[in-house]
Coordinates of C-alpha atoms and ligand atoms in Angstrom, one line a residue:
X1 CA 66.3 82.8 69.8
X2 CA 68.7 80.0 71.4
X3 CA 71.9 80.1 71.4
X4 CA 75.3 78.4 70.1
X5 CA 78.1 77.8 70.6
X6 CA 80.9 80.5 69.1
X7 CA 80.2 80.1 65.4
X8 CA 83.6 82.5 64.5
X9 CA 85.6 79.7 66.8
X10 CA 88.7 80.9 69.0
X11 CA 89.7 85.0 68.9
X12 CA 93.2 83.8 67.6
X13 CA 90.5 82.5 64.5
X14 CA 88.3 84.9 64.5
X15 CA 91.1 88.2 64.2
X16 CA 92.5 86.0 61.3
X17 CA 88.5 85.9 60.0
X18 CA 88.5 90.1 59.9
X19 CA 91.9 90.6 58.9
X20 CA 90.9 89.0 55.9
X21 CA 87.0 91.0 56.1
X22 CA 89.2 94.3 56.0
X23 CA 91.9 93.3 52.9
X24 CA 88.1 92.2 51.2
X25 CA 85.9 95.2 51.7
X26 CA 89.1 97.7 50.3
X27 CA 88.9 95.5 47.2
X28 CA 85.2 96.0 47.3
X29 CA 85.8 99.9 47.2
X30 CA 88.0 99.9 44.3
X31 CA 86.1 97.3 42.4
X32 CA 82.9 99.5 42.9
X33 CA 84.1 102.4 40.7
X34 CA 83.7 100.0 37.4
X35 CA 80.4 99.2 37.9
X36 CA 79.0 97.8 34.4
X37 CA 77.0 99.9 32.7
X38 CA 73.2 99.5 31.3
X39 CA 72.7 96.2 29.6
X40 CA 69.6 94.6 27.7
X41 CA 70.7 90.9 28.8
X42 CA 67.6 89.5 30.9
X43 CA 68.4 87.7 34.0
X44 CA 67.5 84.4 34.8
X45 CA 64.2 84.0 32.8
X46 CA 62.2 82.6 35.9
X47 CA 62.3 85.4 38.0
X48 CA 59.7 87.8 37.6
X49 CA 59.9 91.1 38.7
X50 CA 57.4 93.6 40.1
X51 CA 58.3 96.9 39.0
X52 CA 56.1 99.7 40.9
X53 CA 52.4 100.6 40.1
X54 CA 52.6 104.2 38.3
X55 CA 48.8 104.0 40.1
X56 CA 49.6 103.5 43.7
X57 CA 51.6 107.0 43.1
X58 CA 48.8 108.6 43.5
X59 CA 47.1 107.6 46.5
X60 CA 47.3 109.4 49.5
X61 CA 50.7 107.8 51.7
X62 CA 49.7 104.3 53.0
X63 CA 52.6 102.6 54.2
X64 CA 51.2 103.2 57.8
X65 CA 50.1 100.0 60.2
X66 CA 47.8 101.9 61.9
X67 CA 48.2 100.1 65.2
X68 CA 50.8 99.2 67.4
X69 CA 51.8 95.9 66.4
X70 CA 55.5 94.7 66.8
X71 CA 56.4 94.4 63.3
X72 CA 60.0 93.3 64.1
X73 CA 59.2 89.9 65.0
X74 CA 57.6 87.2 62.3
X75 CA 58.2 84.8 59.8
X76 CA 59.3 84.7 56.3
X77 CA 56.3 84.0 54.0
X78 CA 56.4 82.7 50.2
X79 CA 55.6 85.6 47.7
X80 CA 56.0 84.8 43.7
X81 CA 56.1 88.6 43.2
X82 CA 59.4 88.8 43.1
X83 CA 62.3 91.7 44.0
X84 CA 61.4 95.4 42.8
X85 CA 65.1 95.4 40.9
X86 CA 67.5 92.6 39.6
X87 CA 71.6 92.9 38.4
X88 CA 70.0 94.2 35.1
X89 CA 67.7 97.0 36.2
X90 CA 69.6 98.5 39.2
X91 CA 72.9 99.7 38.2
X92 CA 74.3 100.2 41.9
X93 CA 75.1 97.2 42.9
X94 CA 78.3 96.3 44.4
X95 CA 80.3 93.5 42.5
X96 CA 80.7 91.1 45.7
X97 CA 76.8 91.1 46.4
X98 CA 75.7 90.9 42.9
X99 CA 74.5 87.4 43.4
X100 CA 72.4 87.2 40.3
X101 CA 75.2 88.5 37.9
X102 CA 78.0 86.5 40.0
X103 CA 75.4 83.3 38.7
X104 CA 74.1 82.1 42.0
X105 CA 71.8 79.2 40.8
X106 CA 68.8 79.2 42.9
X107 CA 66.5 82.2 42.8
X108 CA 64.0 80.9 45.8
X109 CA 65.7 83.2 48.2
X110 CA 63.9 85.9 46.2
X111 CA 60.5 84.8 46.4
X112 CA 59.8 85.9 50.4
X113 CA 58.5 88.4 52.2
X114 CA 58.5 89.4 56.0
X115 CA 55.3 88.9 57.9
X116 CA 54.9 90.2 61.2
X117 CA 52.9 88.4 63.7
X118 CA 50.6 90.7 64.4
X119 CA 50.1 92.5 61.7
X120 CA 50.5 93.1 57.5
X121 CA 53.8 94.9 56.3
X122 CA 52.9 97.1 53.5
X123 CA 55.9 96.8 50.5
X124 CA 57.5 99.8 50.4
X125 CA 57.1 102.5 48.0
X126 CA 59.2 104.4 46.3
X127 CA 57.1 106.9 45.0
X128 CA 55.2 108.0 48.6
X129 CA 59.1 107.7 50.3
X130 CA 60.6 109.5 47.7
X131 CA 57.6 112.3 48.2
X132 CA 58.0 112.4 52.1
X133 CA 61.5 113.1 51.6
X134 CA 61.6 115.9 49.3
X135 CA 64.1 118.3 50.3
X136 CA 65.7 116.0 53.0
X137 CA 68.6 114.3 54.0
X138 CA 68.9 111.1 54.9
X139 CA 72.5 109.4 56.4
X140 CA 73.5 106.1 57.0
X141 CA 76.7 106.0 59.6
X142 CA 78.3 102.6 60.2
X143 CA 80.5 100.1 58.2
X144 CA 79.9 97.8 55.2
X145 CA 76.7 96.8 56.3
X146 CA 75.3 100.4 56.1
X147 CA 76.6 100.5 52.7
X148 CA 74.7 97.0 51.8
X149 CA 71.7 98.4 53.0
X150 CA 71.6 102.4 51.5
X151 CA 72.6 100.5 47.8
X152 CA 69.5 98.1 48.6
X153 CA 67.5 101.5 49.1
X154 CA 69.1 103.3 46.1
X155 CA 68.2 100.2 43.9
X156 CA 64.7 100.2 45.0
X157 CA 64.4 104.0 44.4
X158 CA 66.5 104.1 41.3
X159 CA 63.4 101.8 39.4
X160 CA 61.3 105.6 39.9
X161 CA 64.0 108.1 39.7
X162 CA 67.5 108.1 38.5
X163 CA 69.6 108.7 41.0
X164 CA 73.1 111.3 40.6
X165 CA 76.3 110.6 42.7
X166 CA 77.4 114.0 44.2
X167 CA 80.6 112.7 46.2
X168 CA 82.7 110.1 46.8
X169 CA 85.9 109.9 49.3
X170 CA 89.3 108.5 48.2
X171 CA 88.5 104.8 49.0
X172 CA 85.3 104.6 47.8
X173 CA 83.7 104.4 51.5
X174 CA 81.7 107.1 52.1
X175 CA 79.3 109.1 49.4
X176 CA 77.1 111.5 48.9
X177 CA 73.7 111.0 46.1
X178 CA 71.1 113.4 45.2
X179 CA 67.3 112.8 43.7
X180 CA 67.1 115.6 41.6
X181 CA 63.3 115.9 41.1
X182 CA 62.8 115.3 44.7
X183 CA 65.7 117.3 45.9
X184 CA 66.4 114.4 48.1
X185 CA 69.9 113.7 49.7
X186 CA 71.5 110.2 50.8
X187 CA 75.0 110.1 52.4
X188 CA 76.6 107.1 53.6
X189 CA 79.7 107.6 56.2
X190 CA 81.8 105.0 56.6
X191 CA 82.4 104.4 60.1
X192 CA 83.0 101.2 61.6
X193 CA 83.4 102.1 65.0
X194 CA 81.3 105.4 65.1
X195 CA 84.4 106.3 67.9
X196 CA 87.4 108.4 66.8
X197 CA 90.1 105.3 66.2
X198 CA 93.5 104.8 64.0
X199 CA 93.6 102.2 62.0
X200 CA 96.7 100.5 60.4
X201 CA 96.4 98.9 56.9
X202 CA 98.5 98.4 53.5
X203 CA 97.0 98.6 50.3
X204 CA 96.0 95.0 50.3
X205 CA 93.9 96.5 54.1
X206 CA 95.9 94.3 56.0
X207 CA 96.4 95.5 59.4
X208 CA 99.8 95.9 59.9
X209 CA 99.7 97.4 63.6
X210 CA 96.9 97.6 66.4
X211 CA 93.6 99.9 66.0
X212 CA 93.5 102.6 68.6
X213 CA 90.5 102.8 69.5
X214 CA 89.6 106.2 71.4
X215 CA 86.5 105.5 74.0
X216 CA 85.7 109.1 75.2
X217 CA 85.7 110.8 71.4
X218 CA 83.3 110.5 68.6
X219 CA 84.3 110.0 65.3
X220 CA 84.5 113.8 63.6
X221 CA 83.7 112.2 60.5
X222 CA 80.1 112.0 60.8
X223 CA 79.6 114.4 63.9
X224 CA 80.7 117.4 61.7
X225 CA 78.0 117.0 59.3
X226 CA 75.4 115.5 61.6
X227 CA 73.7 119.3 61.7
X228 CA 72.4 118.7 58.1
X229 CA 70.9 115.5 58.3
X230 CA 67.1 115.0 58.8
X231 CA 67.4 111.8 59.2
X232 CA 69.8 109.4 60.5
X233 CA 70.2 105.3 60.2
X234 CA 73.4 104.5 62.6
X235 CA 74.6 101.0 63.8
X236 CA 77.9 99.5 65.0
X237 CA 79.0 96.3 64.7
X238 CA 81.9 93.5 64.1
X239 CA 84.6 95.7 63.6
X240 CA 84.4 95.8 67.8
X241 CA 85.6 92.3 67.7
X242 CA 88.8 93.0 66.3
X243 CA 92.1 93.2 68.2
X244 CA 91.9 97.4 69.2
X245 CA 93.9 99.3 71.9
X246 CA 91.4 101.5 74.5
X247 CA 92.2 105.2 75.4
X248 CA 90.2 107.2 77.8
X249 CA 91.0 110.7 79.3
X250 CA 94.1 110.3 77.0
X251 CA 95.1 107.0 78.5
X252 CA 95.6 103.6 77.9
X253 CA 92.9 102.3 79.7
X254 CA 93.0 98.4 78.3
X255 CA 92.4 96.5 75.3
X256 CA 90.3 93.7 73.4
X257 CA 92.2 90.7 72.2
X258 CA 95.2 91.8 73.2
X259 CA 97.2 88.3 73.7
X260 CA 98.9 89.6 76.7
X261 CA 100.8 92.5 74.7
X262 CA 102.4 95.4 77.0
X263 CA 100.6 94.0 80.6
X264 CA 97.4 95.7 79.3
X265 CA 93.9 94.8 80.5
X266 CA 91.8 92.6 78.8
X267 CA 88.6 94.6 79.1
X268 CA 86.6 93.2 76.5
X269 CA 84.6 94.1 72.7
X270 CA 81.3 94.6 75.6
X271 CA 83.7 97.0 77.4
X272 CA 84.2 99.2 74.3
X273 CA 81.0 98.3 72.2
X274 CA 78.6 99.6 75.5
X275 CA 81.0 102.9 75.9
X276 CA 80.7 103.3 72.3
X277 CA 77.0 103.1 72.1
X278 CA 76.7 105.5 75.3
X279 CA 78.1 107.9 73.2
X280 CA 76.7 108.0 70.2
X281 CA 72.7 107.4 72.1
X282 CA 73.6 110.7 74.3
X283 CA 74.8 112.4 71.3
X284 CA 72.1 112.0 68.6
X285 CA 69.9 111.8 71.7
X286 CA 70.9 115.6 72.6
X287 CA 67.4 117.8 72.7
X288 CA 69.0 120.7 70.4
X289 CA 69.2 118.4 67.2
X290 CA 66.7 117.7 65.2
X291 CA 67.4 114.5 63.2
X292 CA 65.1 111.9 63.8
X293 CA 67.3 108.9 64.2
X294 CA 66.8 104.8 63.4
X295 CA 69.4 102.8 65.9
X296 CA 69.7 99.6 63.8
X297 CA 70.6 96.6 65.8
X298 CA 73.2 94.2 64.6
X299 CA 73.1 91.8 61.7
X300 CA 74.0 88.0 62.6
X301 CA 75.9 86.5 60.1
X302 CA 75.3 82.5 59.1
X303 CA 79.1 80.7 58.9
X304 CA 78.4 77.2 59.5
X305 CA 81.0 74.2 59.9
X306 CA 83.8 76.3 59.5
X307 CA 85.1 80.5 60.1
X308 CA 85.5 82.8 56.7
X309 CA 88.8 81.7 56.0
X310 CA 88.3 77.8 57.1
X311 CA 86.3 76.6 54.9
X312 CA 83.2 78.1 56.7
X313 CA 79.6 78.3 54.5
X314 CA 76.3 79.6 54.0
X315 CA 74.6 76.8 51.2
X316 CA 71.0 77.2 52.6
X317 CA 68.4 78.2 50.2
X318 CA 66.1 78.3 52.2
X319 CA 65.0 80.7 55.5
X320 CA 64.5 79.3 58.7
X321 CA 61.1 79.2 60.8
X322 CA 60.5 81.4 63.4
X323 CA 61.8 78.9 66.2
X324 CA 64.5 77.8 63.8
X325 CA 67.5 80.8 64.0
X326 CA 70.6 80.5 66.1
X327 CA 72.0 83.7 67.6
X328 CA 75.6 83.5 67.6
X329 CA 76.8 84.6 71.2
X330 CA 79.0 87.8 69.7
X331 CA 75.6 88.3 68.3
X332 CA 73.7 88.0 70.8
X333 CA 75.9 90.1 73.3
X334 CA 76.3 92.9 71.0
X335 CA 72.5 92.6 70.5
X336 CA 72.2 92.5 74.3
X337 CA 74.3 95.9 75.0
X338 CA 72.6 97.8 72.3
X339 CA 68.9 97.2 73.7
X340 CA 70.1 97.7 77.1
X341 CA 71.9 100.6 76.3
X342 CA 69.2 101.9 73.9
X343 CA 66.5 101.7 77.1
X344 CA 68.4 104.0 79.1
X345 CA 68.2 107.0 75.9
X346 CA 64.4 105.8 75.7
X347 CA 64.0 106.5 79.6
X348 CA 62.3 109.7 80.4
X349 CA 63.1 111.3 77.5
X350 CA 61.3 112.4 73.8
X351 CA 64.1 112.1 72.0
X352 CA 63.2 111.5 68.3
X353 CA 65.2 107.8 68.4
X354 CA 63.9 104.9 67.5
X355 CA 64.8 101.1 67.3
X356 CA 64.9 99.3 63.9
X357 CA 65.8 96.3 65.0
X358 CA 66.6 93.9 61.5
X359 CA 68.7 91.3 63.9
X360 CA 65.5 88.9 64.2
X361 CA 64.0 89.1 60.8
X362 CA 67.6 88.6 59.3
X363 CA 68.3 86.3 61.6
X364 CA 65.9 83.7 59.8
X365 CA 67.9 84.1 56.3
X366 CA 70.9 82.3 56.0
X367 CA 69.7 81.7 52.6
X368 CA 70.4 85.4 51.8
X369 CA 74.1 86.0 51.7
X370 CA 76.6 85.9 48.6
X371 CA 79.1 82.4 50.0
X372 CA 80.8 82.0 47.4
X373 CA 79.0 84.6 44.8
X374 CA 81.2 87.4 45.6
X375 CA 82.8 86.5 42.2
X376 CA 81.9 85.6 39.0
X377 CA 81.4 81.8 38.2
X378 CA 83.7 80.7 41.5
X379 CA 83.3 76.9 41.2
X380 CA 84.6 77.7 37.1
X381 CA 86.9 75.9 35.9
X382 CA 87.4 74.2 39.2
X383 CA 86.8 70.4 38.1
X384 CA 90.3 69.5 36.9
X385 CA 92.1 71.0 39.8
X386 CA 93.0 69.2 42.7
X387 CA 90.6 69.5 45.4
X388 CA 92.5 69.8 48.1
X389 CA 93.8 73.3 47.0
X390 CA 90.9 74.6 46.5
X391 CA 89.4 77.0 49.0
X392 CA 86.6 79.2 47.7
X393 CA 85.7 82.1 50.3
X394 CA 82.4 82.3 51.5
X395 CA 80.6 85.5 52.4
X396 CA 78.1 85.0 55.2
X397 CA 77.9 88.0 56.4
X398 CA 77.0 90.9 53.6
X399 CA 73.7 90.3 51.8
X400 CA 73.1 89.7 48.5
X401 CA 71.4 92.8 46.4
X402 CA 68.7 91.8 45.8
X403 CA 68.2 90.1 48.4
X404 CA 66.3 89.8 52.6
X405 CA 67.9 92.9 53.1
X406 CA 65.4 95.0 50.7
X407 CA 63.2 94.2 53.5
X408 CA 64.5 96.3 56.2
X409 CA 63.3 99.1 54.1
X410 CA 60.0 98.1 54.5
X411 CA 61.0 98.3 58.4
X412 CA 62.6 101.8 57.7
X413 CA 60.1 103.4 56.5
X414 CA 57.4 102.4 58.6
X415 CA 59.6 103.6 61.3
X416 CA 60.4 106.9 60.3
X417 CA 57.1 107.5 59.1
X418 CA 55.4 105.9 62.2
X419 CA 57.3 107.0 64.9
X420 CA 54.9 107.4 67.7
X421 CA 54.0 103.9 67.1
X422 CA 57.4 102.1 67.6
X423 CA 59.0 104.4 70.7
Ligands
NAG1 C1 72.5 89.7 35.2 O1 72.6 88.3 35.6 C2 72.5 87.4 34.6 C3 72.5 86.0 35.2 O2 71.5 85.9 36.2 C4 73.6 87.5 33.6 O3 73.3 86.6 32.5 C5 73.6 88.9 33.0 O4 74.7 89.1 32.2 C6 73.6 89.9 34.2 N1 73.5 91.3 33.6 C7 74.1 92.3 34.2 C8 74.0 93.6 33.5 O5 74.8 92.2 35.2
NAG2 C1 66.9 121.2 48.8 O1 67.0 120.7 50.1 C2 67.8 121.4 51.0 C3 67.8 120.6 52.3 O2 68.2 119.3 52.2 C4 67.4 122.8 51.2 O3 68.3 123.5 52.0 C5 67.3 123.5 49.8 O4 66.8 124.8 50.0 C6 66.4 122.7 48.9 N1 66.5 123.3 47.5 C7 65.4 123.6 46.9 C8 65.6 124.2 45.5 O5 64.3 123.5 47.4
NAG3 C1 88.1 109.6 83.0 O1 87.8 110.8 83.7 C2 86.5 110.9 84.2 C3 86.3 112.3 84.8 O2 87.5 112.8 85.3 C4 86.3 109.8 85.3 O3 85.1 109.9 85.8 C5 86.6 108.5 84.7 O4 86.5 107.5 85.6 C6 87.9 108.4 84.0 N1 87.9 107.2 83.2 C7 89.0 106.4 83.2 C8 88.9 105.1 82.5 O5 90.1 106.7 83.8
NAG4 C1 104.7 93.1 82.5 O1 104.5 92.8 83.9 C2 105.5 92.0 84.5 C3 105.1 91.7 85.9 O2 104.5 92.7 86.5 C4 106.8 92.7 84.4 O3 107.9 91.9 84.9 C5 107.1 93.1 82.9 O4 108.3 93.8 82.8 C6 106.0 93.8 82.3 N1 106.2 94.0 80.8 C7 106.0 95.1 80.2 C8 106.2 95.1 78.7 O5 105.6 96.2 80.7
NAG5 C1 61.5 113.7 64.4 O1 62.2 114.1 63.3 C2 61.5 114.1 62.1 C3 62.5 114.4 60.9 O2 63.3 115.4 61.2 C4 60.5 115.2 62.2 O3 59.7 115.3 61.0 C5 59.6 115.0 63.4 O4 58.7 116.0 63.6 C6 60.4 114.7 64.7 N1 59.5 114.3 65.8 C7 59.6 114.8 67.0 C8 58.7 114.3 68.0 O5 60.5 115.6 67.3
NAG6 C1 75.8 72.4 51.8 O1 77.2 71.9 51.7 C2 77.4 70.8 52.5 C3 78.9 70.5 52.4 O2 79.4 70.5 51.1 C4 76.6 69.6 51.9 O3 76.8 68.5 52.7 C5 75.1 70.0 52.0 O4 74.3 69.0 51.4 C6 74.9 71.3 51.3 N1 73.5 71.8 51.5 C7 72.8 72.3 50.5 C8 71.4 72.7 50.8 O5 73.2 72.3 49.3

């Protein structure tokens, strides 16, 4: 992977870039609860979809690679099969990554599929996941992108079994779903910094006073219901990269971005990102629990020529090559930290943790995000006006449902299924 230049420009840029992320993703949460109901309308006539073989139900479970291949690095490969689900046949998609219903016009970002180097990815299946997990529980912990990937997975399910919502928090963040004929439970926590922290924000989720961010305590969020989950996806991320005030041993121990404000020490997102991860890895890590947990490295986002709120964009429609992505350095040092930090949990231990390591593979898709799809028709009605006030907003960080990101359940499974292979 090489390596640019800053692609979120100066901090003072880049706080204004996730002010704006949070006021966006509380919208998203209160948009969600009106999600359209079923509807007959086909989607863009082109597309073909590839609903699931009733057949390949009944063979014995053969998502295995049955050798140790490293199925985390590869290209991108055409495949006319299509996605498993569209806007029309998944009803849990999230308005701002419903990129088919929100009338993105090229389709050719659907028509891949990952190919490690080394070796064939079987496409998941729902039926054979959906078996393995009767009577589990499965949790995602993390922020918006955890919630982009578990609705990816509850689309792909939803096309064999309908799927019931059990519980939902006030904002809309975290929820609970079961699979009734599989007695099969998904939660999704919402936890951006997987740390105990305060945050500040209005209705609109503007920040209206600095995070405190507390190094030396786990969020009590998901750590209190950890004991009934068999299975665990967990991942930080770019919340770390917003202005955030460090306590440790109930002190002020520094901060990150903290333009000189009350003497403190600039320490650094690395600072609290790596004390963060320590954490969490000795945690879930711990020999007396018995989840078997995915540690999902971090998901590069594609701005080019320009930040979120400058005019930044993501127009590619098609993915890279192999020798072709750019790691953005906030990328690449969060990627950095959590492989480092995830060797040291590996080292002499059996703990049931395992990497699932989607930066690379996503790396190569700048073709797969909303930009300006989040809403409905964006460029409507936008002729007449004058140009110079216009400013669509570009999301090139989320993925579009469906969309690359259906593909780090292929990933997932073969992970959780394979484990011994992938340690
Ligand atoms: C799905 O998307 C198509 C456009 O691709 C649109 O015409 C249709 O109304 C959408 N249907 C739903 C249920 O979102
Ligand atoms: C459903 O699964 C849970 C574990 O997730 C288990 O405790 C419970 O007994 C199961 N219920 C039935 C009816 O099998
Ligand atoms: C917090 O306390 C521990 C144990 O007393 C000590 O090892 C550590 O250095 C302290 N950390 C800070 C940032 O003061
Ligand atoms: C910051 O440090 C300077 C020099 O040490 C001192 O003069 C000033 O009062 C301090 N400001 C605050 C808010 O503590
Ligand atoms: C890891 O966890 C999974 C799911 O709970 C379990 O089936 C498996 O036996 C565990 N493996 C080890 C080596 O503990
Ligand atoms: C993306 O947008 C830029 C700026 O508007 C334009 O120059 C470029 O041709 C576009 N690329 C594609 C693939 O549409």
């Amino acid at each position: 992977m090489k390596i640019e230049s800053n692609p979120f420009g100066s901090s003072h840029q880049r706080n204004q870039i996730f002010l704006k992320f949070v006021a966006f993703f509380l919208l998203i949460g209160l948009t969600y609860r009106f999600l359209i109901t079923e509807s007959t309308v086909s989607p863009i006539p082109a597309l073909q979809t590839s609903p699931v073989d009733p057949s390949v139900a009944q063979a014995p479970f053969s998502v295995l690679v049955s050798t140790k291949c490293d199925i985390f690095t590869g290209n991108w490969i055409p495949d006319a099969s299509g996605p498993v689900y569209t806007n029309v046949t998944c009803r849990h998609i999230q308005d701002h990554q419903n990129c088919l219903k929100n009338g993105r016009p090229d389709v050719n970002y659907l028509l891949w599929k990952w190919k490690p180097r080394d070796c064939d990815l079987p496409r998941f299946n729902p039926e054979q996941f959906l078996d393995k997990m009767r009577n589990k529980w499965l949790a995602f912990i993390g922020d918006s992108i955890s919630r982009n990937h578990v609705q990816s997975l509850i689309c792909i399910l939803s096309q064999v079994e309908e799927v019931e919502e059990i519980y939902h928090d006030k904002e809309y963040r975290s929820k609970i779903w079961r699979f009734p004929l599989h007695n099969f439970t998904l939660s999704v926590i919402w936890s951006p910094f997987l740390l105990k922290a305060e945050t500040f924000e209005n209705v609109e989720g503007v920040s209206y006073s600095d995070i405190q961010l507390h190094l030396d305590k786990l969020d009590d969020k998901w750590t209190d219901q950890y004991i009934n989950f068999d299975y665990v996806v967990i991942s930080g991320g770019k919340w770390f990269l917003k202005t955030s005030i460090f306590h440790e041993n109930n002190t002020v121990s520094g901060c990150h971005y903290c333009q000189g404000k009350n003497n403190l020490t600039e320490l650094g997102y690395g600072y609290s990102y790596r004390k963060a991860l320590r954490l969490v890895l000795d945690f879930v890590a711990d020999p007396k629990r018995k989840a078997q947990v995915l540690f999902r490295t971090t998901t590069p986002d594609h701005f080019e020529n320009g930040e979120w709120n400058t005019g930044g964009y993501c127009n590619r429609t098609m993915p890279f090559k192999e020798s072709e992505g750019e790691i953005s350095s906030e990328d690449e040092t969060m990627r950095d930290i959590e492989l480092d930090e995830f060797r040291k949990t590996q080292e002499g231990s059996n703990a049931n943790i395992t990497l699932l390591d989607t930066t690379s593979m996503s790396l190569l898709r700048p073709d797969g995000h909303p930009g300006p799809y989040r809403y409905p028709n964006p460029f409507a009605g936008l002729k007449n006006k004058d140009q110079s006030k216009i400013q669509v907003q570009n999301d090139c960080l989320h993925w579009c449902l469906p969309g690359p990101i259906d593909s780090w359940n292929d990933l997932m499974v073969e992970v959780m299924l394979n484990r011994e292979l992938y340690r």
